[in-house]
Short mmCIF file of C-alpha atoms in Angstrom, two decimals:
data_model
loop_
_atom_site.label_atom_id
_atom_site.label_comp_id
_atom_site.label_asym_id
_atom_site.label_seq_id
_atom_site.Cartn_x
_atom_site.Cartn_y
_atom_site.Cartn_z
CA UNK H 1 74.40 92.18 127.47
CA UNK H 2 76.00 93.47 130.80
CA UNK H 3 74.75 95.45 133.08
CA UNK H 4 74.80 99.39 131.75
CA UNK H 5 73.99 100.70 135.18
CA UNK H 6 75.04 100.71 139.19
CA UNK H 7 77.21 101.88 141.74
CA UNK H 8 80.78 100.63 141.85
CA UNK H 9 80.73 97.88 144.76
CA UNK H 10 83.45 98.27 147.82
CA UNK H 11 86.49 96.80 148.05
CA UNK H 12 85.33 93.86 150.20
CA UNK H 13 82.70 92.91 148.13
CA UNK H 14 85.18 92.68 144.88
CA UNK H 15 87.49 90.80 146.70
CA UNK H 16 85.40 88.40 148.39
CA UNK H 17 83.73 87.60 144.86
CA UNK H 18 87.17 87.05 143.69
CA UNK H 19 87.86 84.57 146.57
CA UNK H 20 84.28 82.76 145.87
CA UNK H 21 85.66 82.32 141.90
CA UNK H 22 89.00 80.87 142.99
CA UNK H 23 87.57 78.43 145.75
CA UNK H 24 84.68 77.64 143.29
CA UNK H 25 87.69 76.99 140.35
CA UNK H 26 89.81 74.97 142.82
CA UNK H 27 87.41 72.81 144.10
CA UNK H 28 86.20 71.32 140.76
CA UNK H 29 90.18 70.93 139.60
CA UNK H 30 90.65 69.22 142.97
CA UNK H 31 87.37 66.74 142.03
CA UNK H 32 88.50 66.23 138.34
CA UNK H 33 91.80 65.35 139.36
CA UNK H 34 91.08 62.71 142.14
CA UNK H 35 92.93 59.48 142.11
CA UNK H 36 90.38 56.66 140.66
CA UNK H 37 92.99 53.66 140.83
CA UNK H 38 92.11 50.90 142.51
CA UNK H 39 89.59 52.56 144.80
CA UNK H 40 85.83 51.45 143.64
CA UNK H 41 84.22 54.32 145.94
CA UNK H 42 85.87 57.35 144.15
CA UNK H 43 84.12 59.30 142.13
CA UNK H 44 84.15 62.80 140.38
CA UNK H 45 81.72 65.36 141.59
CA UNK H 46 82.08 68.12 138.30
CA UNK H 47 79.92 71.39 139.15
CA UNK H 48 81.72 72.86 135.82
CA UNK H 49 78.53 73.81 134.02
CA UNK H 50 76.84 75.37 136.82
CA UNK H 51 80.11 77.52 137.31
CA UNK H 52 79.97 78.54 133.81
CA UNK H 53 76.23 79.72 134.31
CA UNK H 54 77.44 81.68 137.14
CA UNK H 55 79.88 83.18 135.66
CA UNK H 56 77.60 84.15 132.86
CA UNK H 57 75.21 85.46 135.12
CA UNK H 58 77.98 87.57 136.74
CA UNK H 59 78.66 89.13 133.20
CA UNK H 60 75.19 89.87 132.54
CA UNK H 61 74.20 91.53 135.76
CA UNK H 62 77.49 93.13 136.62
CA UNK H 63 77.21 92.08 140.41
CA UNK H 64 80.42 92.41 142.09
CA UNK H 65 81.93 94.05 139.04
CA UNK H 66 85.43 96.72 139.83
CA UNK H 67 86.18 97.44 136.59
CA UNK H 68 84.41 99.32 133.18
CA UNK H 69 85.31 99.14 129.95
CA UNK H 70 83.76 101.66 127.73
CA UNK H 71 83.96 100.34 123.86
CA UNK H 72 83.30 103.57 121.51
CA UNK H 73 83.17 103.15 117.82
CA UNK H 74 83.14 105.63 114.86
CA UNK H 75 79.51 104.07 113.90
CA UNK H 76 78.08 105.10 116.92
CA UNK H 77 77.98 108.28 119.29
CA UNK H 78 77.24 106.07 122.28
CA UNK H 79 79.59 103.62 124.08
CA UNK H 80 78.69 100.46 124.91
CA UNK H 81 79.53 100.07 128.60
CA UNK H 82 80.40 96.29 130.31
CA UNK H 83 80.54 96.15 134.10
CA UNK H 84 83.20 93.77 134.72
CA UNK H 85 85.56 91.78 136.95
CA UNK H 86 89.57 92.51 136.62
CA UNK H 87 90.57 89.05 137.94
CA UNK H 88 88.71 87.19 134.99
CA UNK H 89 89.64 89.49 132.61
CA UNK H 90 93.52 89.42 133.38
CA UNK H 91 93.48 85.73 133.84
CA UNK H 92 92.62 85.81 130.07
CA UNK H 93 93.99 88.96 128.66
CA UNK H 94 97.40 90.16 129.60
CA UNK H 95 96.62 93.24 128.11
CA UNK H 96 93.77 93.74 130.17
CA UNK H 97 95.93 93.07 132.82
CA UNK H 98 98.21 95.83 132.23
CA UNK H 99 95.31 98.34 131.33
CA UNK H 100 93.31 97.52 134.46
CA UNK H 101 96.52 97.53 136.71
CA UNK H 102 96.03 101.33 138.05
CA UNK H 103 92.74 102.63 136.90
CA UNK H 104 88.97 100.90 137.35
CA UNK H 105 87.68 102.61 134.04
CA UNK H 106 88.88 101.86 130.61
CA UNK H 107 87.79 103.71 127.23
CA UNK H 108 88.45 101.21 124.14
CA UNK H 109 88.34 102.69 120.43
CA UNK H 110 87.43 99.61 118.39
CA UNK H 111 86.30 99.83 114.52
CA UNK H 112 82.73 99.24 113.77
CA UNK H 113 82.63 95.50 113.21
CA UNK H 114 84.90 94.76 115.75
CA UNK H 115 82.63 97.24 118.31
CA UNK H 116 79.56 94.84 117.09
CA UNK H 117 81.18 91.68 118.04
CA UNK H 118 82.62 93.00 121.68
CA UNK H 119 79.77 91.26 123.75
CA UNK H 120 80.96 87.89 121.99
CA UNK H 121 84.59 88.55 122.69
CA UNK H 122 83.87 89.62 126.64
CA UNK H 123 81.52 86.57 126.90
CA UNK H 124 84.57 84.20 125.66
CA UNK H 125 86.79 85.50 128.38
CA UNK H 126 84.10 84.73 131.24
CA UNK H 127 83.00 81.47 129.94
CA UNK H 128 85.76 80.18 127.48
CA UNK H 129 83.27 79.72 124.38
CA UNK H 130 81.48 81.65 121.78
CA UNK H 131 79.52 80.87 118.77
CA UNK H 132 80.64 82.41 115.35
CA UNK H 133 79.50 82.62 111.89
CA UNK H 134 81.65 83.13 108.79
CA UNK H 135 81.21 86.83 108.46
CA UNK H 136 82.01 87.42 112.02
CA UNK H 137 85.71 84.96 111.82
CA UNK H 138 88.09 88.07 110.91
CA UNK H 139 86.91 90.77 113.57
CA UNK H 140 87.14 87.72 116.23
CA UNK H 141 90.44 86.92 115.20
CA UNK H 142 91.15 90.92 115.58
CA UNK H 143 90.16 91.18 118.82
CA UNK H 144 91.88 88.01 119.98
CA UNK H 145 95.21 89.27 118.67
CA UNK H 146 94.63 92.73 119.82
CA UNK H 147 94.17 91.91 123.52
CA UNK H 148 96.27 88.36 123.43
CA UNK H 149 93.70 86.15 123.91
CA UNK H 150 95.79 83.33 122.32
CA UNK H 151 93.19 80.47 122.95
CA UNK H 152 90.18 82.36 121.17
CA UNK H 153 93.11 83.52 118.04
CA UNK H 154 94.02 79.65 117.74
CA UNK H 155 90.24 78.72 117.93
CA UNK H 156 89.09 81.04 115.35
CA UNK H 157 92.02 80.04 112.82
CA UNK H 158 91.01 76.61 113.25
CA UNK H 159 87.56 77.55 112.53
CA UNK H 160 88.59 79.39 109.29
CA UNK H 161 90.88 76.54 108.32
CA UNK H 162 87.68 74.11 108.58
CA UNK H 163 85.13 76.17 107.11
CA UNK H 164 86.76 76.94 103.73
CA UNK H 165 84.13 74.82 101.68
CA UNK H 166 81.36 76.49 103.74
CA UNK H 167 78.48 77.96 101.52
CA UNK H 168 78.55 81.70 101.42
CA UNK H 169 76.92 84.39 98.83
CA UNK H 170 79.81 86.53 98.39
CA UNK H 171 82.62 83.65 98.79
CA UNK H 172 85.09 84.31 101.56
CA UNK H 173 88.36 81.82 101.43
CA UNK H 174 89.91 84.60 99.08
CA UNK H 175 89.12 87.53 101.82
CA UNK H 176 90.27 85.10 104.77
CA UNK H 177 93.73 84.87 102.60
CA UNK H 178 94.32 88.31 102.27
CA UNK H 179 93.76 88.62 106.29
CA UNK H 180 95.97 85.94 106.71
CA UNK H 181 98.55 87.47 104.65
CA UNK H 182 98.21 90.70 106.82
CA UNK H 183 98.19 88.94 109.73
CA UNK H 184 101.06 87.03 109.25
CA UNK H 185 99.22 83.32 109.92
CA UNK H 186 101.26 81.24 107.71
CA UNK H 187 99.19 77.99 108.08
CA UNK H 188 95.53 79.95 107.35
CA UNK H 189 97.43 81.67 104.40
CA UNK H 190 98.74 78.21 103.27
CA UNK H 191 95.36 76.33 103.68
CA UNK H 192 93.46 78.87 101.80
CA UNK H 193 95.58 78.92 98.93
CA UNK H 194 95.37 74.53 98.67
CA UNK H 195 92.08 75.06 98.78
CA UNK H 196 91.61 77.66 95.96
CA UNK H 197 94.02 75.69 93.99
CA UNK H 198 92.44 72.57 94.24
CA UNK H 199 88.83 74.20 93.49
CA UNK H 200 90.09 76.85 91.11
CA UNK H 201 86.77 76.44 88.81
CA UNK H 202 84.38 76.78 91.36
CA UNK H 203 86.30 80.29 92.58
CA UNK H 204 86.73 81.59 88.90
CA UNK H 205 82.69 81.31 88.27
CA UNK H 206 82.23 83.11 91.65
CA UNK H 207 81.57 86.49 93.14
CA UNK H 208 84.96 86.47 94.68
CA UNK H 209 86.95 86.00 92.01
CA UNK H 210 86.78 89.76 90.90
CA UNK H 211 88.13 90.54 94.68
CA UNK H 212 91.80 88.35 93.63
CA UNK H 213 94.83 90.69 94.48
CA UNK H 214 97.60 90.79 92.23
CA UNK H 215 99.88 88.93 94.07
CA UNK H 216 97.43 86.10 94.84
CA UNK H 217 96.43 85.70 91.04
CA UNK H 218 100.42 85.69 90.46
CA UNK H 219 100.93 82.99 93.21
CA UNK H 220 98.04 80.91 91.30
CA UNK H 221 99.02 80.84 88.30
CA UNK H 222 102.72 79.61 89.12
CA UNK H 223 101.17 76.74 90.44
CA UNK H 224 100.60 73.15 88.79
CA UNK H 225 98.45 71.86 90.94
CA UNK H 226 95.51 74.24 90.17
CA UNK H 227 92.26 72.18 89.34
CA UNK H 228 90.28 73.06 86.67
CA UNK H 229 88.69 72.15 83.48
CA UNK H 230 91.30 73.54 80.98
CA UNK H 231 93.94 76.68 80.19
CA UNK H 232 90.93 78.03 78.30
CA UNK H 233 88.93 78.13 81.09
CA UNK H 234 91.69 79.74 83.19
CA UNK H 235 93.08 82.29 80.50
CA UNK H 236 88.79 83.28 80.04
CA UNK H 237 88.99 83.95 83.82
CA UNK H 238 92.13 85.79 84.09
CA UNK H 239 90.60 87.93 80.62
CA UNK H 240 87.57 88.97 82.58
CA UNK H 241 89.67 89.85 85.49
CA UNK H 242 92.12 91.80 84.01
CA UNK H 243 89.15 93.71 82.17
CA UNK H 244 87.24 94.57 85.25
CA UNK H 245 90.62 95.72 87.13
CA UNK H 246 92.51 97.30 84.52
CA UNK H 247 96.07 96.87 86.01
CA UNK H 248 99.06 98.80 84.88
CA UNK H 249 100.83 97.20 81.69
CA UNK H 250 103.13 95.47 83.21
CA UNK H 251 101.28 93.73 85.71
CA UNK H 252 98.68 92.85 83.08
CA UNK H 253 101.75 91.53 81.14
CA UNK H 254 103.30 89.64 83.81
CA UNK H 255 99.73 88.24 84.54
CA UNK H 256 99.40 87.04 80.68
CA UNK H 257 102.80 85.64 80.98
CA UNK H 258 101.56 83.16 83.14
CA UNK H 259 99.37 81.28 80.84
CA UNK H 260 100.57 78.37 79.86
CA UNK H 261 99.58 79.03 75.91
CA UNK H 262 100.85 75.29 74.57
CA UNK H 263 98.42 73.75 76.78
CA UNK H 264 95.64 75.16 74.45
CA UNK H 265 94.80 73.77 70.98
CA UNK H 266 96.01 75.61 67.84
CA UNK H 267 91.90 76.09 67.00
CA UNK H 268 91.51 77.81 70.29
CA UNK H 269 94.37 80.14 70.07
CA UNK H 270 93.83 81.46 66.55
CA UNK H 271 90.17 82.22 67.95
CA UNK H 272 91.88 84.09 70.96
CA UNK H 273 93.94 86.01 68.63
CA UNK H 274 91.05 87.09 66.48
CA UNK H 275 88.79 87.89 69.44
CA UNK H 276 90.70 88.67 72.71
CA UNK H 277 90.55 92.26 73.22
CA UNK H 278 92.93 92.03 76.27
CA UNK H 279 95.24 89.75 74.05
CA UNK H 280 95.32 92.54 71.15
CA UNK H 281 95.94 95.06 73.40
CA UNK H 282 99.13 93.14 74.81
CA UNK H 283 99.88 91.39 71.91
CA UNK H 284 103.69 92.48 71.91
CA UNK H 285 104.34 91.26 75.56
CA UNK H 286 102.94 87.49 74.93
CA UNK H 287 103.74 87.43 71.08
CA UNK H 288 107.11 85.26 71.67
CA UNK H 289 104.95 82.90 73.70
CA UNK H 290 102.30 82.60 71.23
CA UNK H 291 104.67 81.86 68.23
CA UNK H 292 106.59 79.13 70.48
CA UNK H 293 103.35 77.40 70.76
CA UNK H 294 102.75 77.44 67.45
CA UNK H 295 105.90 75.89 67.07
CA UNK H 296 104.79 73.23 69.94
CA UNK H 297 101.63 72.12 68.13
CA UNK H 298 103.12 72.05 64.75
CA UNK H 299 106.58 69.48 65.32
CA UNK H 300 106.82 66.26 67.14
CA UNK H 301 107.97 66.71 70.70
CA UNK H 302 110.94 64.58 70.71
CA UNK H 303 111.65 66.77 67.74
CA UNK H 304 110.54 70.40 69.62
CA UNK H 305 112.81 69.36 72.39
CA UNK H 306 116.05 69.22 70.63
CA UNK H 307 115.75 73.06 70.42
CA UNK H 308 113.78 74.38 73.02
CA UNK H 309 113.92 73.59 76.61
CA UNK H 310 110.51 71.86 77.54
CA UNK H 311 111.60 71.10 81.30
CA UNK H 312 109.82 74.43 82.20
CA UNK H 313 106.35 74.97 83.66
CA UNK H 314 105.24 76.52 79.85
CA UNK H 315 105.26 73.12 79.15
CA UNK H 316 104.18 71.34 82.17
CA UNK H 317 99.61 70.46 82.31
CA UNK H 318 98.36 71.65 85.44
CA UNK H 319 95.48 69.69 86.66
CA UNK H 320 92.93 69.35 83.79
CA UNK H 321 89.63 67.90 84.42
CA UNK H 322 88.67 67.60 80.48
CA UNK H 323 88.24 64.08 79.55
CA UNK H 324 91.50 63.94 76.71
CA UNK H 325 93.75 63.95 80.57
CA UNK H 326 91.88 61.38 82.66
CA UNK H 327 88.62 60.10 83.88
CA UNK H 328 86.29 60.19 87.01
CA UNK H 329 85.85 57.26 88.88
CA UNK H 330 82.90 56.54 91.44
CA UNK H 331 83.34 53.37 93.52
CA UNK H 332 80.03 52.57 95.81
CA UNK H 333 80.34 50.68 98.75
CA UNK H 334 84.37 50.82 98.63
CA UNK H 335 85.33 49.04 101.44
CA UNK H 336 83.36 45.89 99.99
CA UNK H 337 85.96 44.29 97.76
CA UNK H 338 88.77 45.35 95.11
CA UNK H 339 87.67 46.87 91.83
CA UNK H 340 89.03 47.69 88.59
CA UNK H 341 88.75 49.86 85.55
CA UNK H 342 90.34 51.27 82.21
CA UNK H 343 90.48 54.57 80.50
CA UNK H 344 92.48 56.63 77.63
CA UNK H 345 94.11 59.69 77.90
CA UNK H 346 95.58 61.68 75.05
CA UNK H 347 99.97 60.82 75.03
CA UNK H 348 100.57 64.64 74.86
CA UNK H 349 99.15 68.41 74.79
CA UNK H 350 100.75 68.66 71.58
CA UNK H 351 98.62 68.95 68.16
CA UNK H 352 101.26 66.23 66.54
CA UNK H 353 99.60 63.70 69.25
CA UNK H 354 96.20 64.55 68.93
CA UNK H 355 95.52 60.79 67.50
CA UNK H 356 97.62 58.82 69.81
CA UNK H 357 96.23 57.11 73.30
CA UNK H 358 97.72 55.59 75.92
CA UNK H 359 95.10 53.20 77.86
CA UNK H 360 95.58 52.88 81.92
CA UNK H 361 94.35 50.07 83.94
CA UNK H 362 93.60 50.88 87.59
CA UNK H 363 93.25 48.40 90.66
CA UNK H 364 91.58 49.74 93.96
CA UNK H 365 91.84 47.89 96.99
CA UNK H 366 90.06 48.69 100.44
CA UNK H 367 92.15 46.32 102.57
CA UNK H 368 95.65 45.67 100.76
CA UNK H 369 98.27 44.52 103.71
CA UNK H 370 101.90 44.84 103.41
CA UNK H 371 104.14 41.94 103.29
CA UNK H 372 105.05 42.85 106.93
CA UNK H 373 101.33 42.47 107.85
CA UNK H 374 100.30 39.37 105.46
CA UNK H 375 99.08 35.99 107.35
CA UNK H 376 101.84 33.46 107.63
CA UNK H 377 101.96 29.77 109.05
CA UNK H 378 102.94 29.05 112.47
CA UNK H 379 105.11 26.65 114.07
CA UNK H 380 102.03 24.48 116.02
CA UNK H 381 100.99 21.46 115.02
CA UNK H 382 97.38 22.72 113.43
CA UNK H 383 99.59 25.05 111.30
CA UNK H 384 97.03 27.91 112.27
CA UNK H 385 97.10 31.10 110.18
CA UNK H 386 97.65 34.09 112.71
CA UNK H 387 94.58 36.06 112.57
CA UNK H 388 94.65 39.30 110.63
CA UNK H 389 92.51 41.92 111.64
CA UNK H 390 90.51 44.08 108.51
CA UNK H 391 91.45 47.29 110.04
CA UNK H 392 95.30 46.12 109.57
CA UNK H 393 94.86 46.29 105.71
CA UNK H 394 95.02 49.85 104.20
CA UNK H 395 93.35 51.21 100.63
CA UNK H 396 95.34 50.96 97.23
CA UNK H 397 95.14 52.34 94.09
CA UNK H 398 97.56 51.17 91.55
CA UNK H 399 97.93 52.77 88.02
CA UNK H 400 99.76 51.12 85.31
CA UNK H 401 99.89 51.59 81.31
CA UNK H 402 98.13 48.91 79.43
CA UNK H 403 100.99 49.41 76.76
CA UNK H 404 104.49 50.24 75.91
CA UNK H 405 105.42 52.10 73.08
CA UNK H 406 108.32 53.97 71.09
CA UNK H 407 106.17 57.11 71.18
CA UNK H 408 107.09 56.87 74.76
CA UNK H 409 110.50 58.59 74.45
CA UNK H 410 110.90 61.40 75.87
CA UNK H 411 107.88 61.62 78.21
CA UNK H 412 107.45 60.39 81.37
CA UNK H 413 103.79 60.55 83.40
CA UNK H 414 102.69 62.35 86.64
CA UNK H 415 99.75 60.83 87.70
CA UNK H 416 97.22 62.61 90.06
CA UNK H 417 94.43 61.60 92.01
CA UNK H 418 91.83 63.95 93.50
CA UNK H 419 89.20 62.85 96.20
CA UNK H 420 86.10 64.55 96.37
CA UNK H 421 84.56 64.95 99.57
CA UNK H 422 81.29 66.86 100.64
CA UNK H 423 81.11 69.67 102.77
CA UNK H 424 78.14 71.91 103.43
CA UNK H 425 76.30 70.62 100.66
CA UNK H 426 79.14 71.14 98.25
CA UNK H 427 81.50 68.12 96.77
CA UNK H 428 85.00 69.83 96.49
CA UNK H 429 88.47 68.55 96.40
CA UNK H 430 90.12 67.92 99.51
CA UNK H 431 92.67 65.73 98.95
CA UNK H 432 95.26 65.19 96.23
CA UNK H 433 97.98 62.42 95.74
CA UNK H 434 100.48 62.79 93.18
CA UNK H 435 103.11 60.18 92.05
CA UNK H 436 105.35 60.08 88.87
CA UNK H 437 105.99 56.90 86.23
CA UNK H 438 108.11 55.32 88.32
CA UNK H 439 105.87 54.80 90.56
CA UNK H 440 102.35 52.51 90.06
CA UNK H 441 100.87 53.89 93.17
CA UNK H 442 100.93 56.77 95.87
CA UNK H 443 102.31 55.40 99.26
CA UNK H 444 100.26 57.61 101.64
CA UNK H 445 96.82 57.02 99.40
CA UNK H 446 93.81 57.74 101.73
CA UNK H 447 96.07 56.54 104.88
CA UNK H 448 93.66 58.18 107.49
CA UNK H 449 90.30 57.34 105.61
CA UNK H 450 88.03 54.90 107.51
CA UNK H 451 86.27 53.46 104.37
CA UNK H 452 84.41 51.09 106.79
CA UNK H 453 82.27 53.65 108.35
CA UNK H 454 79.29 55.23 106.17
CA UNK H 455 79.68 58.83 107.46
CA UNK H 456 83.43 59.02 106.85
CA UNK H 457 84.40 62.06 105.37
CA UNK H 458 85.72 60.79 102.35
CA UNK H 459 82.64 58.97 101.15
CA UNK H 460 79.73 60.52 99.43
CA UNK H 461 76.23 58.74 99.72
CA UNK H 462 79.08 55.70 100.70
CA UNK H 463 80.80 55.96 97.16
CA UNK H 464 84.50 57.09 96.91
CA UNK H 465 84.48 60.05 94.55
CA UNK H 466 87.86 59.85 92.43
CA UNK H 467 89.04 61.57 89.38
CA UNK H 468 92.46 60.50 87.96
CA UNK H 469 94.62 62.70 85.83
CA UNK H 470 97.53 61.69 83.60
CA UNK H 471 100.02 65.02 82.66
CA UNK H 472 102.21 63.83 80.17
CA UNK H 473 105.77 65.55 81.06
CA UNK H 474 108.51 66.13 78.25
CA UNK H 475 112.00 65.72 78.51
CA UNK H 476 114.75 66.63 76.49
CA UNK H 477 117.12 63.55 75.03
CA UNK H 478 119.20 65.37 72.47
CA UNK H 479 120.83 68.58 73.01
CA UNK H 480 121.45 70.23 68.91
CA UNK H 481 123.54 73.16 68.99
CA UNK H 482 121.71 76.25 67.50
#
């Protein structure tokens, strides 16, 4: 804590202390920039840690201070008092430079949550470092933004982007997303949105699902990259959200119309119509979508596509984790050698194709080499092969259908590979690769992964956890006049 009492020092002492700071800084910088090239006697003398310790002591004891910050909050009648040094505050913040230009005592008014962290904030201005917890991220970011301490602002934003998967009792990603929208941080906003989309099943069952705003809910429902068990799971969660929030009818109807009813089996649709209070209350708003879903399940997709536009999101599956849509594959010691597996998926979501299956073959290679890097024979007499390093290769995953069928007419397949990682003790989706039938593999699959290291963030207990999803996409082949 800063010293709370004490007389204001004289000007000579004040500027003498400031000059000492500058001299120490210049000495350290000069030592670090010493030219070491070609001189074996050169060395770097670095006392920066000592300097940081001295700066901490200056803040703690208030020695040589020439300015006072009084921080008031509605939560307390007593102001926090910080005896500070104008030079150090001005170096870090143009706002403080302006505030302290013509006065030495400044009163600041802060909300309770930022006032509680003001000592951490001031310590960063002196020492360039600060410890941070999940619940402190937003208040520290607010302080950094208000006083234009850009380095701290960037650092807190990076902390938030890298701690989306951290465990918290009430959840924090939804709150961080809403905050990012308010302050206009597009990068943090997109990172939060992507995390929520790829780990939606975990979010649906958490306390933070109820805090999702209407705008965020609609953004999520628009996406086809949501990772969850089934569309029915999504409908159940949306129904719970509507029951708790009780939005106005137009909002509720817009939310319900974003559900992809053709992706729900007819038996489940019948049950929803009979048992869902939310659906009964807004039946008129979605009756046409339910009727269309039953038509979709009753006819062959090829015949259905003659009369209805299937090139829309309503008929595009999301990333469903149910077994009929794909398979999990855990590869132990993935850097060791090539592996292969096979699995079956349903031809499509239509009940007309319920009994039709497609078999898929999958090949994983940890060290595939492009043609440009493959060994070639040299022109020397020995005919030696040019050496190729293991690290020149890259992981490769190839997914191909084991058969072709007339049933494939009007259908292409989008392949999605999810990579599970362990973060703060939780297994979550951090990477997703998608490619279509025209390609058998994702060109950038695990491009930056080092599978040789057992500590790689892509590995869980030295195993690569993949989940492969096959998404049938329908296309209209013939247009029939209605």
